XYZ file of C-alpha atoms in Angstrom:
477
model
C 0.000 0.000 0.000
C 2.843 2.401 0.891
C 4.579 1.599 -2.390
C 1.393 2.439 -4.307
C 1.152 5.750 -2.458
C 4.756 6.657 -3.275
C 4.272 5.684 -6.895
C 1.099 7.758 -7.141
C 2.840 10.817 -5.706
C 5.745 10.340 -8.082
C 3.425 10.093 -11.102
C 1.492 13.160 -9.998
C 4.724 15.104 -9.773
C 5.401 14.313 -13.425
C 2.273 16.196 -14.499
C 2.989 19.700 -15.849
C -0.010 21.167 -14.049
C 1.245 19.814 -10.717
C 4.782 21.024 -11.328
C 3.515 24.495 -12.226
C 1.290 24.523 -9.116
C 4.293 23.703 -6.904
C 6.422 26.350 -8.625
C 3.765 29.008 -8.067
C 3.506 28.005 -4.421
C 7.279 28.339 -4.156
C 7.071 31.815 -5.747
C 4.355 32.844 -3.287
C 6.476 31.636 -0.389
C 9.469 33.741 -1.432
C 7.195 36.684 -2.183
C 5.939 36.590 1.401
C 9.469 36.094 2.773
C 10.831 39.037 0.763
C 7.680 41.140 1.120
C 7.465 41.701 -2.630
C 5.939 40.157 -5.758
C 7.556 36.947 -7.029
C 5.937 34.994 -9.851
C 6.662 32.003 -12.102
C 4.573 31.309 -15.197
C 5.153 27.545 -15.309
C 7.729 24.884 -14.427
C 9.139 21.545 -15.519
C 10.785 19.097 -13.106
C 12.933 16.064 -13.818
C 13.225 14.633 -10.318
C 15.799 14.941 -8.948
C 18.137 16.154 -11.648
C 16.688 19.158 -13.431
C 14.398 22.131 -12.871
C 13.175 24.535 -15.530
C 11.271 27.710 -14.629
C 9.693 29.949 -17.260
C 9.071 33.701 -16.928
C 10.516 34.252 -13.457
C 9.689 37.733 -12.119
C 10.762 39.616 -8.966
C 9.519 43.119 -8.178
C 11.643 45.777 -6.436
C 10.617 48.115 -3.617
C 9.496 50.731 -6.169
C 7.056 48.237 -7.744
C 9.190 48.022 -10.884
C 10.900 45.014 -12.454
C 13.976 43.982 -10.489
C 14.570 40.626 -12.192
C 12.941 38.916 -15.129
C 14.201 35.650 -16.636
C 12.488 34.134 -19.647
C 14.003 30.716 -18.954
C 15.877 29.507 -15.856
C 17.310 25.976 -15.846
C 18.982 24.298 -12.861
C 20.707 20.920 -13.274
C 21.899 18.928 -10.274
C 25.450 17.690 -10.897
C 26.324 16.229 -7.494
C 24.701 15.860 -4.076
C 27.088 14.771 -1.306
C 25.388 14.321 2.049
C 28.526 13.349 3.961
C 30.508 16.425 2.846
C 27.391 18.627 2.764
C 28.037 19.863 -0.782
C 25.698 20.468 -3.715
C 26.964 21.101 -7.250
C 24.718 22.686 -9.877
C 24.629 23.924 -13.457
C 22.620 27.144 -13.887
C 21.398 28.640 -17.162
C 19.641 32.025 -17.487
C 18.236 32.869 -20.935
C 16.795 36.172 -22.113
C 16.291 38.389 -19.093
C 17.051 41.619 -17.304
C 18.177 42.905 -13.923
C 17.349 46.533 -13.065
C 18.150 48.374 -9.848
C 19.158 51.821 -8.678
C 18.808 54.489 -6.013
C 15.646 56.588 -5.787
C 15.626 60.356 -5.277
C 16.314 61.232 -1.650
C 17.413 57.684 -0.795
C 20.862 56.202 -0.241
C 20.017 52.487 -0.597
C 19.505 50.531 -3.776
C 16.084 49.236 -4.801
C 17.300 45.651 -4.324
C 18.645 46.209 -0.787
C 15.812 44.103 0.666
C 17.396 41.024 -0.931
C 20.707 41.613 0.853
C 18.878 42.325 4.119
C 16.987 39.039 3.833
C 19.983 36.829 3.105
C 22.178 38.567 5.693
C 19.483 37.934 8.298
C 19.257 34.258 7.397
C 23.045 33.947 7.406
C 23.237 35.266 10.963
C 20.654 32.770 12.254
C 21.683 29.576 10.455
C 23.325 26.609 12.170
C 27.068 26.409 12.682
C 27.451 23.428 10.363
C 27.202 24.741 6.806
C 26.261 23.300 3.466
C 28.492 24.350 0.596
C 26.811 25.280 -2.690
C 28.951 25.112 -5.824
C 28.001 26.228 -9.299
C 29.941 23.967 -11.623
C 28.793 26.063 -14.546
C 26.849 29.332 -14.909
C 25.648 30.450 -18.330
C 23.847 33.721 -19.037
C 22.565 34.389 -22.543
C 20.921 37.507 -23.944
C 20.685 39.415 -20.651
C 20.536 43.147 -19.921
C 21.508 45.083 -16.793
C 20.851 48.629 -15.605
C 21.752 50.722 -12.588
C 20.717 54.370 -12.160
C 21.194 56.714 -9.226
C 18.398 59.264 -9.541
C 20.250 61.650 -7.212
C 23.075 62.173 -9.729
C 22.836 63.561 -13.270
C 23.892 61.204 -16.056
C 27.125 61.884 -17.965
C 25.477 61.100 -21.279
C 28.542 60.729 -23.495
C 30.928 58.763 -21.281
C 31.016 55.935 -18.750
C 29.357 56.876 -15.478
C 29.393 54.308 -12.626
C 26.173 55.901 -11.300
C 24.350 55.290 -14.589
C 25.014 51.959 -16.288
C 23.113 50.278 -19.117
C 24.441 46.983 -20.450
C 22.927 44.859 -23.208
C 23.655 41.585 -24.991
C 25.289 40.105 -21.891
C 26.613 36.592 -22.514
C 28.534 34.827 -19.757
C 30.073 31.403 -19.233
C 31.641 30.893 -15.799
C 32.884 27.584 -14.352
C 33.749 26.329 -10.862
C 31.929 29.023 -8.911
C 32.480 28.490 -5.205
C 31.421 30.456 -2.129
C 33.486 29.626 0.942
C 32.888 31.729 4.037
C 32.798 35.292 2.670
C 34.783 34.706 -0.538
C 33.564 33.966 -4.063
C 35.904 32.356 -6.609
C 35.237 31.435 -10.233
C 36.821 30.729 -13.602
C 35.468 33.178 -16.192
C 35.667 31.300 -19.488
C 33.840 33.815 -21.687
C 32.083 37.130 -21.143
C 30.835 39.757 -23.563
C 28.715 42.857 -23.070
C 27.521 45.857 -25.097
C 26.971 49.281 -23.509
C 24.398 51.822 -24.616
C 27.308 54.121 -25.544
C 28.526 51.780 -28.314
C 31.358 50.229 -26.293
C 31.572 46.464 -26.817
C 33.595 44.375 -24.356
C 34.137 40.777 -25.489
C 36.217 37.643 -25.058
C 36.807 38.297 -21.345
C 38.376 35.421 -19.433
C 40.393 34.894 -16.244
C 40.433 33.587 -12.686
C 38.033 35.644 -10.542
C 38.053 36.225 -6.773
C 35.727 38.439 -4.708
C 35.312 39.174 -1.003
C 34.352 42.147 1.156
C 37.651 43.933 0.484
C 38.974 42.468 -2.762
C 38.021 41.986 -6.402
C 40.674 40.194 -8.433
C 40.936 38.995 -12.033
C 44.120 36.999 -12.527
C 45.526 36.040 -15.921
C 42.760 37.919 -17.691
C 42.325 38.594 -21.390
C 39.735 40.717 -23.146
C 39.168 42.589 -26.367
C 36.993 45.358 -27.753
C 36.375 46.480 -31.316
C 39.911 47.892 -31.657
C 41.801 46.926 -28.484
C 43.036 43.844 -26.659
C 44.603 43.383 -23.246
C 45.946 40.712 -20.920
C 47.426 40.725 -17.436
C 46.196 40.929 -13.845
C 43.782 43.321 -12.117
C 43.323 43.665 -8.365
C 40.811 46.087 -6.795
C 40.745 46.644 -3.035
C 38.368 48.745 -0.935
C 37.230 49.056 2.666
C 33.756 47.806 1.727
C 31.378 47.382 -1.207
C 30.003 50.842 -0.444
C 33.367 52.303 -1.519
C 32.587 51.336 -5.120
C 29.993 54.116 -5.152
C 33.022 56.465 -5.142
C 35.169 54.332 -7.441
C 37.526 57.126 -8.533
C 38.820 57.942 -5.051
C 37.989 55.007 -2.757
C 38.951 51.908 -4.762
C 42.660 51.036 -4.971
C 43.836 49.529 -8.265
C 46.758 47.224 -8.904
C 47.070 46.523 -12.634
C 49.746 44.564 -14.461
C 49.506 44.795 -18.262
C 51.419 42.685 -20.769
C 51.659 43.902 -24.365
C 48.241 45.562 -24.319
C 47.109 46.892 -27.705
C 44.888 49.928 -27.160
C 43.016 52.240 -29.483
C 42.934 55.679 -27.891
C 39.615 56.541 -29.543
C 37.925 53.996 -27.249
C 39.316 55.755 -24.171
C 36.906 58.614 -24.902
C 34.209 56.296 -23.519
C 35.715 57.021 -20.087
C 36.443 60.755 -20.532
C 35.024 63.389 -22.889
C 38.378 65.168 -22.782
C 39.879 62.299 -24.809
C 37.511 62.752 -27.754
C 39.739 63.296 -30.779
C 42.591 61.136 -29.425
C 42.718 58.531 -32.182
C 45.862 56.393 -32.026
C 46.718 52.701 -31.736
C 49.481 52.006 -29.215
C 50.981 49.204 -27.124
C 51.381 49.388 -23.360
C 53.368 47.305 -20.847
C 53.664 48.061 -17.161
C 52.371 47.935 -13.623
C 50.035 50.627 -12.269
C 48.933 51.215 -8.669
C 46.700 53.633 -6.770
C 43.209 54.983 -7.193
C 42.032 56.013 -10.637
C 42.205 59.641 -9.494
C 45.800 59.166 -8.254
C 47.536 56.494 -10.330
C 51.267 55.675 -10.318
C 53.649 53.398 -12.185
C 57.241 52.537 -11.300
C 57.856 51.091 -14.763
C 55.916 51.369 -18.018
C 56.564 51.234 -21.748
C 54.496 52.747 -24.576
C 55.036 51.938 -28.256
C 53.281 53.740 -31.081
C 55.520 52.277 -33.779
C 59.240 51.592 -34.321
C 60.048 55.320 -34.349
C 57.907 56.372 -31.376
C 58.615 54.811 -27.984
C 58.551 55.921 -24.339
C 59.578 54.173 -21.116
C 59.940 55.284 -17.525
C 57.861 55.901 -14.386
C 54.928 58.211 -13.796
C 52.268 59.623 -11.515
C 48.877 60.910 -12.703
C 46.490 62.766 -10.395
C 43.025 63.989 -11.421
C 41.640 61.425 -13.868
C 39.263 61.219 -15.654
C 39.197 65.048 -15.972
C 42.095 65.346 -18.423
C 42.113 69.150 -18.481
C 42.744 69.249 -14.723
C 44.925 66.144 -14.471
C 48.441 66.709 -13.134
C 51.070 64.374 -14.602
C 54.647 63.535 -13.708
C 56.843 61.458 -16.013
C 60.391 60.356 -15.339
C 61.554 59.392 -18.809
C 64.260 56.730 -18.911
C 64.136 56.465 -22.687
C 62.171 58.147 -25.442
C 62.653 57.628 -29.164
C 60.798 59.695 -31.732
C 60.992 61.688 -34.942
C 59.260 64.989 -35.570
C 57.416 63.402 -38.501
C 55.992 60.626 -36.310
C 55.038 63.054 -33.524
C 53.268 65.231 -36.064
C 51.062 62.281 -37.059
C 49.669 61.849 -33.550
C 45.994 62.793 -33.275
C 45.692 64.334 -29.820
C 42.620 65.995 -28.271
C 42.545 69.793 -28.541
C 46.086 69.839 -29.920
C 47.463 70.375 -33.428
C 50.982 68.931 -33.586
C 51.015 69.881 -37.266
C 51.054 73.504 -36.131
C 53.366 73.058 -33.149
C 56.061 71.038 -34.980
C 57.063 72.653 -38.322
C 58.629 70.490 -41.037
C 62.191 71.832 -40.646
C 62.352 69.929 -37.318
C 62.426 66.741 -39.413
C 66.100 67.616 -39.980
C 66.765 66.619 -36.358
C 66.362 63.002 -37.451
C 65.941 60.428 -34.717
C 65.409 62.002 -31.307
C 65.859 60.572 -27.838
C 65.076 62.121 -24.477
C 65.852 61.339 -20.867
C 64.596 63.504 -18.060
C 61.339 64.675 -16.475
C 58.012 66.114 -17.558
C 55.656 67.521 -14.926
C 52.434 69.520 -15.152
C 49.267 69.400 -17.236
C 48.911 68.136 -20.798
C 49.144 71.698 -22.193
C 51.058 73.406 -19.361
C 54.193 71.671 -18.084
C 57.903 71.757 -17.260
C 60.455 69.706 -19.198
C 63.913 69.037 -17.766
C 66.479 66.746 -19.305
C 68.667 66.015 -22.313
C 67.458 65.752 -25.908
C 69.579 63.597 -28.227
C 69.292 64.174 -31.986
C 71.216 63.309 -35.140
C 72.462 66.925 -35.132
C 73.688 66.947 -31.529
C 72.473 67.014 -27.943
C 70.559 69.793 -26.167
C 70.160 70.166 -22.421
C 66.864 71.843 -21.567
C 65.056 73.235 -18.541
C 61.866 74.722 -19.989
C 58.404 75.785 -18.970
C 56.018 75.140 -21.883
C 52.406 76.140 -22.338
C 50.086 75.734 -25.287
C 47.628 78.601 -25.763
C 44.122 78.527 -27.224
C 45.510 78.887 -30.767
C 47.749 75.786 -30.304
C 50.818 78.051 -30.248
C 53.553 76.763 -27.953
C 54.930 79.279 -25.424
C 58.246 78.514 -23.741
C 60.585 79.981 -21.134
C 63.778 78.600 -19.629
C 67.328 77.617 -20.488
C 68.979 75.691 -23.337
C 72.573 74.499 -23.694
C 74.449 72.494 -26.299
C 77.932 71.678 -27.558
C 78.704 71.507 -31.274
C 75.073 71.386 -32.314
C 74.707 71.400 -36.127
C 72.506 74.476 -36.380
C 73.171 74.989 -40.088
C 71.889 71.497 -40.911
C 68.740 72.186 -38.883
C 67.973 75.506 -40.606
C 69.397 74.395 -43.988
C 71.893 77.299 -44.031
C 75.118 76.175 -45.717
C 77.327 78.924 -44.277
C 76.324 78.089 -40.704
C 78.285 75.343 -38.932
C 78.244 73.846 -35.429
C 77.344 75.985 -32.430
C 78.005 75.631 -28.704
C 75.750 77.783 -26.543
C 74.273 78.347 -23.102
C 71.401 80.804 -23.025
C 68.026 81.697 -21.596
C 65.014 82.004 -23.864
C 61.473 83.387 -23.555
C 59.253 83.104 -26.600
C 56.452 81.469 -28.520
C 56.127 79.398 -31.673
C 58.588 77.072 -33.405
C 57.997 78.160 -37.002
C 61.154 80.019 -38.027
C 59.087 82.547 -40.025
C 56.603 83.415 -37.278
C 58.356 82.604 -33.975
C 58.943 85.389 -31.457
C 61.560 85.059 -28.717
C 63.889 86.979 -26.452
C 67.209 85.347 -25.693
C 70.391 86.126 -23.760
C 73.463 84.205 -22.733
C 76.699 82.959 -24.291
C 77.707 81.421 -27.573
C 80.840 79.579 -26.566
C 81.692 78.729 -30.167
C 80.097 79.063 -33.583
C 81.378 78.316 -37.075
C 80.279 80.690 -39.834
C 81.624 80.517 -43.395
C 84.431 78.303 -42.161
C 85.580 80.690 -39.415
C 85.402 80.013 -35.685
C 83.970 82.630 -33.341
C 84.204 82.125 -29.578
C 83.001 83.552 -26.243
C 80.212 85.741 -27.598
C 77.764 87.285 -25.141
C 74.367 87.875 -26.735
C 71.148 89.670 -25.826
C 68.531 89.877 -28.528
C 65.146 88.952 -29.941
C 63.649 87.130 -32.884
C 60.387 88.232 -34.498
C 58.741 86.776 -37.626
C 61.954 85.609 -39.229
C 64.012 88.706 -38.319
C 66.722 88.753 -35.648
C 68.122 91.653 -33.619
C 71.103 90.459 -31.639
C 73.327 92.592 -29.366
C 76.838 91.128 -29.071
């Protein structure tokens, strides 16, 4: 008789109408527990190995959609009573997750979920079951977060206003032990509403109350690719609401290929910066105060920079203070002129006669803002070396203003200016002027010409005080 009863119950549980009834009861239970609306359209069970729920809906505290999943499938992989472990496969197809912060509030519209699970965690028994997701797949999902207390930065990434579409995820070996989540991200891609497409993300993931880490990661976008390690640390999850100043970054990049045009997604000031370059190095600090003890940037074979740096003020480029200690820089005026920089015309700043310098190298320091800085160091060229200590500022017409000191020994000035009668020059002088075009530059200069060759004759120990204006020179000797 008991066997017949068990068999009858088992057969009843195979009926779709019974399975759907049980699923709806389960939804009602969680709705009452969470004090919100939870619904499931229908369900399919394959006892005890698989569960499929259709049209799963959870409402937030503002009576809007928090979660909707068109199809949710759970497969039981392993159930180990002795070790108290359960392993599952989870598939979410075609859905959305929407949350945010309402006007005048400081908590998210899904905070009741965290309150509920934190309460249950504090009251559960000491002996714990361990839940493992052997595989999580998300297909065709969307995600949004909006803080109604903060205006949206419409043209660039804003951590207070996020809209993500076409989210596809495949993550293996997800484990939650104590307060730490670990996982192996095998594939992740996402499209933002600002036409930024992140794809082919993979790496070993770790998350706890103070740490978010992605080790051995790779990812690509439409025009960029990157691999390395990322480590984010913060005092708490609340610190991520002030990501720029409260979250500490530790980033190690290996041969990253970046297209600068995509960086404008993170800062409007970078609109117009359109270059492909390669980056190696380690970077530490907050995004608003980032440092590197060693980095290398390649644009091509003739344009290279390595050294250390500190950058304070990102993502506001116009007000970002930068310090670079340059160990090595290789460039040509022609290659520099090709760079497409925001709000800067290198075509105007670097006239063609500077191509006569040939290959240039620099070692020294740059400090200041992108258009207002001090340069100190030694410039090596095919025509000779120049020691410089200059303050440089670019005005609103892209004209370069400069003030400071220059010194050189046996610099081939005639080859630079294409004047046959003019030979090498050794000088040490101070200069205050603007413009580099020899026909329009204006400058005041004073100091010493230690030696100059003109028409084959040597002239030495000349004290000068003069000015240059629109191709004309007035020099007092």
